[in-house]
Tab-separated table of C-alpha atoms in Angstrom:
chain	number	residue	atom	x	y	z
M	8	MET	CA	0.284	-37.169	28.518
M	9	THR	CA	1.415	-33.723	30.146
M	10	GLU	CA	-1.520	-31.222	31.205
M	11	ARG	CA	-0.993	-28.216	28.719
M	12	ARG	CA	-0.922	-24.970	30.774
M	13	GLU	CA	-1.754	-21.173	30.245
M	14	ALA	CA	1.427	-19.350	29.799
M	15	PRO	CA	2.022	-16.545	32.654
M	16	GLY	CA	0.201	-13.762	32.677
M	17	ARG	CA	-2.450	-15.618	30.900
M	18	SER	CA	-5.961	-17.072	32.282
M	19	PRO	CA	-8.086	-19.798	30.700
M	20	LEU	CA	-9.406	-18.420	27.662
M	21	ALA	CA	-13.480	-18.848	28.622
M	22	LEU	CA	-12.716	-16.607	31.837
M	23	ARG	CA	-10.497	-13.934	29.272
M	24	LEU	CA	-13.925	-13.973	27.216
M	25	VAL	CA	-16.242	-14.110	30.093
M	26	HIS	CA	-14.087	-11.059	31.495
M	27	ALA	CA	-14.741	-9.192	28.499
M	28	ALA	CA	-17.909	-9.582	28.004
M	29	ILE	CA	-19.185	-8.217	31.063
M	30	PHE	CA	-16.598	-5.245	31.280
M	31	LEU	CA	-17.260	-4.141	27.960
M	32	ALA	CA	-21.461	-4.223	28.716
M	33	ILE	CA	-20.277	-1.946	31.453
M	34	VAL	CA	-18.411	0.300	28.985
M	35	ALA	CA	-21.534	0.273	26.784
M	36	GLY	CA	-23.979	1.215	29.578
M	37	VAL	CA	-21.453	4.189	30.440
M	38	VAL	CA	-21.146	5.390	26.639
M	39	ALA	CA	-24.841	5.230	26.183
M	40	ALA	CA	-25.490	7.370	29.411
M	41	ALA	CA	-23.044	9.869	28.180
M	42	VAL	CA	-23.373	10.283	24.389
M	43	PRO	CA	-25.995	13.688	25.276
M	44	GLU	CA	-23.357	15.038	27.528
M	45	TRP	CA	-20.790	14.722	24.667
M	46	ARG	CA	-23.689	15.114	21.148
M	47	HIS	CA	-24.381	18.911	23.252
M	48	GLY	CA	-20.415	19.303	23.813
M	49	TRP	CA	-19.678	19.097	20.316
M	50	PHE	CA	-23.243	20.758	18.896
M	51	ALA	CA	-22.217	24.106	21.342
M	52	LEU	CA	-18.811	24.123	19.887
M	53	GLY	CA	-20.245	24.550	16.247
M	54	ARG	CA	-22.382	28.081	17.224
M	55	PRO	CA	-21.664	31.289	18.399
M	56	TYR	CA	-24.253	30.709	21.089
M	57	HIS	CA	-26.743	28.227	22.053
M	58	ALA	CA	-29.238	26.971	24.766
M	59	GLY	CA	-28.759	24.615	27.508
M	60	PRO	CA	-25.811	24.146	30.715
M	61	PRO	CA	-22.810	22.839	30.363
M	62	PRO	CA	-22.125	19.060	29.732
M	63	ARG	CA	-21.613	16.930	32.998
M	64	ALA	CA	-18.183	17.112	33.901
M	65	LEU	CA	-18.464	13.339	35.780
M	66	LEU	CA	-20.211	12.220	32.764
M	67	LEU	CA	-17.600	12.418	30.126
M	68	LEU	CA	-14.530	11.998	32.536
M	69	GLY	CA	-16.288	8.571	33.530
M	70	SER	CA	-17.211	7.553	30.274
M	71	ALA	CA	-13.636	8.637	28.913
M	72	LEU	CA	-12.058	6.525	31.337
M	73	ALA	CA	-14.252	3.640	30.261
M	74	THR	CA	-13.277	3.854	26.608
M	75	VAL	CA	-9.886	3.767	27.285
M	76	GLY	CA	-10.310	0.758	29.971
M	77	ALA	CA	-12.547	-1.362	26.833
M	78	ALA	CA	-9.431	-0.397	24.290
M	79	ALA	CA	-6.885	-2.164	26.777
M	80	LEU	CA	-9.255	-4.520	27.768
M	81	LEU	CA	-9.692	-5.203	23.577
M	82	VAL	CA	-5.829	-5.333	23.132
M	83	ALA	CA	-5.131	-7.853	25.396
M	84	LEU	CA	-7.693	-10.037	24.050
M	85	ALA	CA	-6.741	-9.940	20.897
M	86	ARG	CA	-3.136	-10.478	22.157
M	87	GLY	CA	-4.086	-13.533	24.251
M	88	ARG	CA	-2.864	-12.232	27.211
M	89	SER	CA	-5.316	-11.086	30.760
M	90	ALA	CA	-6.056	-7.780	31.056
M	91	PRO	CA	-3.652	-5.671	33.570
M	92	LEU	CA	-5.856	-5.667	36.837
M	93	GLY	CA	-5.229	-1.719	36.322
M	94	VAL	CA	-7.740	-2.152	33.570
M	95	SER	CA	-10.805	-2.980	35.431
M	96	TRP	CA	-10.275	-0.652	37.874
M	97	LEU	CA	-10.128	1.459	35.137
M	98	VAL	CA	-13.795	0.759	34.204
M	99	LEU	CA	-14.944	0.265	37.180
M	100	GLY	CA	-13.890	3.566	38.000
M	101	GLY	CA	-15.361	5.476	34.942
M	102	ALA	CA	-18.770	3.789	35.740
M	103	GLY	CA	-18.852	5.133	39.404
M	104	ALA	CA	-17.429	8.321	37.764
M	105	VAL	CA	-20.724	8.366	35.268
M	106	VAL	CA	-23.024	7.023	38.279
M	107	LEU	CA	-22.324	9.863	40.927
M	108	GLY	CA	-22.181	12.680	37.779
M	109	ALA	CA	-25.919	11.568	36.900
M	110	ALA	CA	-26.754	11.344	40.519
M	111	GLY	CA	-25.827	14.492	41.327
M	112	SER	CA	-27.135	17.037	38.495
M	113	PRO	CA	-31.194	16.343	37.074
M	114	PRO	CA	-31.280	15.450	33.871
M	115	ARG	CA	-30.261	17.388	30.710
M	116	GLU	CA	-33.162	19.780	29.627
M	117	ASN	CA	-31.818	21.928	26.356
M	118	PRO	CA	-35.009	24.259	25.551
M	119	SER	CA	-35.358	24.881	21.726
M	120	GLU	CA	-34.561	27.789	19.836
M	121	LEU	CA	-37.918	29.117	19.618
M	122	ALA	CA	-38.944	28.322	23.671
M	123	ILE	CA	-36.174	30.932	24.224
M	124	ASN	CA	-37.884	33.542	21.828
M	125	THR	CA	-40.875	32.863	23.138
M	126	ARG	CA	-39.418	33.461	26.706
M	127	LEU	CA	-37.634	36.571	25.103
M	128	ILE	CA	-40.892	37.981	24.326
M	129	GLN	CA	-42.814	37.615	27.498
M	130	LEU	CA	-39.469	39.338	28.916
M	131	GLY	CA	-40.174	41.801	26.528
M	132	GLN	CA	-43.878	41.974	27.544
M	133	SER	CA	-43.073	42.441	31.359
M	134	VAL	CA	-40.765	45.376	30.721
M	135	GLN	CA	-43.083	47.298	28.640
M	136	THR	CA	-46.326	46.541	30.881
M	137	ALA	CA	-44.193	48.411	33.953
M	138	MET	CA	-43.535	50.824	31.703
M	139	VAL	CA	-46.673	51.855	30.289
M	140	GLY	CA	-47.848	51.803	33.589
M	141	ARG	CA	-45.288	54.100	34.652
M	142	LEU	CA	-45.911	56.256	31.215
M	143	GLN	CA	-49.601	56.726	32.397
M	144	GLU	CA	-48.944	57.632	35.833
M	145	ARG	CA	-46.522	60.138	35.273
M	146	GLY	CA	-46.525	61.271	31.768
M	147	GLU	CA	-42.675	60.143	30.040
M	148	VAL	CA	-40.344	56.988	30.558
M	149	PRO	CA	-37.294	57.494	31.655
M	150	VAL	CA	-34.534	58.252	29.495
M	151	ALA	CA	-31.523	56.701	31.361
M	152	LEU	CA	-30.741	52.875	31.221
M	153	GLU	CA	-30.930	51.878	34.870
M	154	PRO	CA	-34.574	51.779	35.219
M	155	TRP	CA	-35.158	49.782	31.809
M	156	GLN	CA	-32.293	47.455	33.315
M	157	GLU	CA	-33.799	46.796	36.617
M	158	ALA	CA	-37.581	46.290	35.198
M	159	LEU	CA	-35.757	43.749	33.412
M	160	ALA	CA	-34.163	42.146	36.037
M	161	ARG	CA	-37.342	42.048	38.175
M	162	ALA	CA	-38.882	39.932	35.108
M	163	ALA	CA	-35.725	37.696	33.941
M	164	PRO	CA	-35.262	34.009	36.144
M	165	SER	CA	-32.498	33.832	37.906
M	166	GLU	CA	-30.104	31.399	35.242
M	167	SER	CA	-29.751	32.619	31.658
M	168	PRO	CA	-30.382	29.667	29.165
M	169	ILE	CA	-28.384	31.276	26.923
M	170	ARG	CA	-24.865	30.383	26.805
M	171	THR	CA	-21.845	31.250	24.167
M	172	ARG	CA	-19.729	28.485	22.977
M	173	THR	CA	-17.149	28.306	25.986
M	174	PHE	CA	-20.776	27.884	28.199
M	175	GLN	CA	-20.791	31.460	29.413
M	176	GLN	CA	-24.147	32.632	30.235
M	177	VAL	CA	-25.621	35.097	28.373
M	178	PRO	CA	-28.003	37.574	30.434
M	179	PRO	CA	-30.643	39.427	28.848
M	180	ARG	CA	-30.156	42.982	28.732
M	181	VAL	CA	-31.476	46.507	27.691
M	182	VAL	CA	-29.035	48.608	24.822
M	183	ARG	CA	-30.667	51.698	24.288
M	184	VAL	CA	-30.758	52.607	20.320
M	185	GLU	CA	-30.755	56.365	18.863
M	186	THR	CA	-33.027	55.471	16.025
M	187	PRO	CA	-35.976	52.576	16.185
M	188	GLU	CA	-34.466	50.748	13.135
M	189	ALA	CA	-30.256	50.521	14.658
M	190	ARG	CA	-28.671	47.621	15.101
M	191	PRO	CA	-25.958	47.660	16.868
M	192	GLU	CA	-23.019	45.332	16.567
M	193	PRO	CA	-21.810	43.015	17.623
M	194	LEU	CA	-25.604	41.676	18.190
M	195	ILE	CA	-25.974	39.491	21.379
M	196	PRO	CA	-29.068	37.887	21.826
M	197	GLY	CA	-31.244	38.088	24.664
M	198	THR	CA	-31.264	41.711	24.067
M	199	LEU	CA	-33.546	44.136	24.432
M	200	LEU	CA	-33.116	47.258	21.395
M	201	LEU	CA	-34.754	50.064	23.804
M	202	TYR	CA	-35.790	52.850	21.426
M	203	VAL	CA	-37.211	56.330	23.642
M	204	SER	CA	-38.392	59.207	22.405
M	205	PRO	CA	-36.508	62.212	23.093
M	206	ASP	CA	-39.033	63.670	25.198
M	207	GLY	CA	-40.098	60.059	27.015
M	208	ALA	CA	-43.531	59.965	25.591
M	209	SER	CA	-43.257	56.772	23.171
M	210	PHE	CA	-40.568	53.660	23.365
M	211	GLU	CA	-40.332	50.756	21.241
M	212	ILE	CA	-38.716	47.398	22.211
M	213	ARG	CA	-37.638	45.181	19.754
M	214	LEU	CA	-36.051	41.941	21.059
M	215	VAL	CA	-32.893	39.891	19.855
M	216	GLY	CA	-33.098	35.993	19.985
M	217	LEU	CA	-31.344	32.824	18.919
M	218	SER	CA	-31.839	31.490	14.914
M	219	PRO	CA	-31.436	27.507	14.708
M	220	GLN	CA	-28.055	28.022	13.465
M	221	GLY	CA	-27.114	29.780	16.905
M	222	LEU	CA	-26.465	33.167	15.555
M	223	PRO	CA	-28.702	36.445	16.593
M	224	GLN	CA	-31.104	37.264	14.863
M	225	VAL	CA	-34.178	40.268	15.551
M	226	LEU	CA	-37.433	38.194	16.408
M	227	GLY	CA	-39.729	38.923	13.339
M	228	ASP	CA	-43.854	37.865	12.623
M	229	GLU	CA	-44.933	36.029	10.244
M	230	THR	CA	-44.368	38.508	7.509
M	231	GLY	CA	-40.809	38.918	8.211
M	232	ALA	CA	-41.462	42.316	10.235
M	233	PRO	CA	-39.835	43.222	13.202
M	234	VAL	CA	-42.000	41.932	16.237
M	235	VAL	CA	-42.253	45.417	17.985
M	236	LEU	CA	-43.479	46.575	21.871
M	237	GLN	CA	-44.711	49.359	22.006
M	238	GLY	CA	-45.392	51.991	24.895
M	239	LEU	CA	-47.093	56.028	23.977
M	240	TYR	CA	-48.713	58.445	26.514
M	241	ASN	CA	-52.414	58.224	25.990
M	242	PRO	CA	-53.736	61.316	28.438
M	243	ASP	CA	-57.302	59.657	27.714
M	244	LEU	CA	-56.513	56.466	30.261
M	245	PRO	CA	-56.547	56.701	33.777
M	246	ALA	CA	-53.420	58.082	35.598
M	247	ARG	CA	-52.370	54.643	36.608
M	248	ILE	CA	-53.392	51.337	35.261
M	249	PRO	CA	-53.372	48.379	37.509
M	250	LEU	CA	-50.714	45.159	36.361
M	251	PRO	CA	-51.716	42.019	36.386
């Protein structure tokens, strides 16, 4: 009786199964780590605006490499052949990229639309407080846009959470309007719509936030009326209001 030998290019079936099980388990872990990045990327591409940083590139790349390696491994297993050595390196390289990507950046934190809109209201209130103090001190607020933008820059964080579908940041901004009800086109989330009376003795600020569908919207209260932050010169108040 002659001993049965594996054909060239084949290793024993048991060894191939063990190899496949180990490397497919690695791929499963890699893909699980990258799923939030893929989900966020798909979510962002379907909306004009969204919140949160772009997907981590190394996690996307690593999971793609590992998935290609897993497919090649399954094809080789189905054909009854040993997977090429390059397939193993492809899976291991993908796993290494995912580990480096996860270690080199903090976990994803995507703020909700409610959190973004709440933060925008807080920014508007900071600008309102600063300009009310200036209004009471000088009897008027600037009609020019630059001082308002500077007040917003002092209150705003260094990095805006609002981004376009191509992941470009949308910084907060002040836009002058001719009437309180005016709505410039296009609306951009993170915008403070500013109306200043011709004599500079009063102002109104309306806020453009983000809807759950990723669309810009003027923020409203429980009744649906726009949220309006106002300032009006009051000569009966002290000339200077202490800021908090």
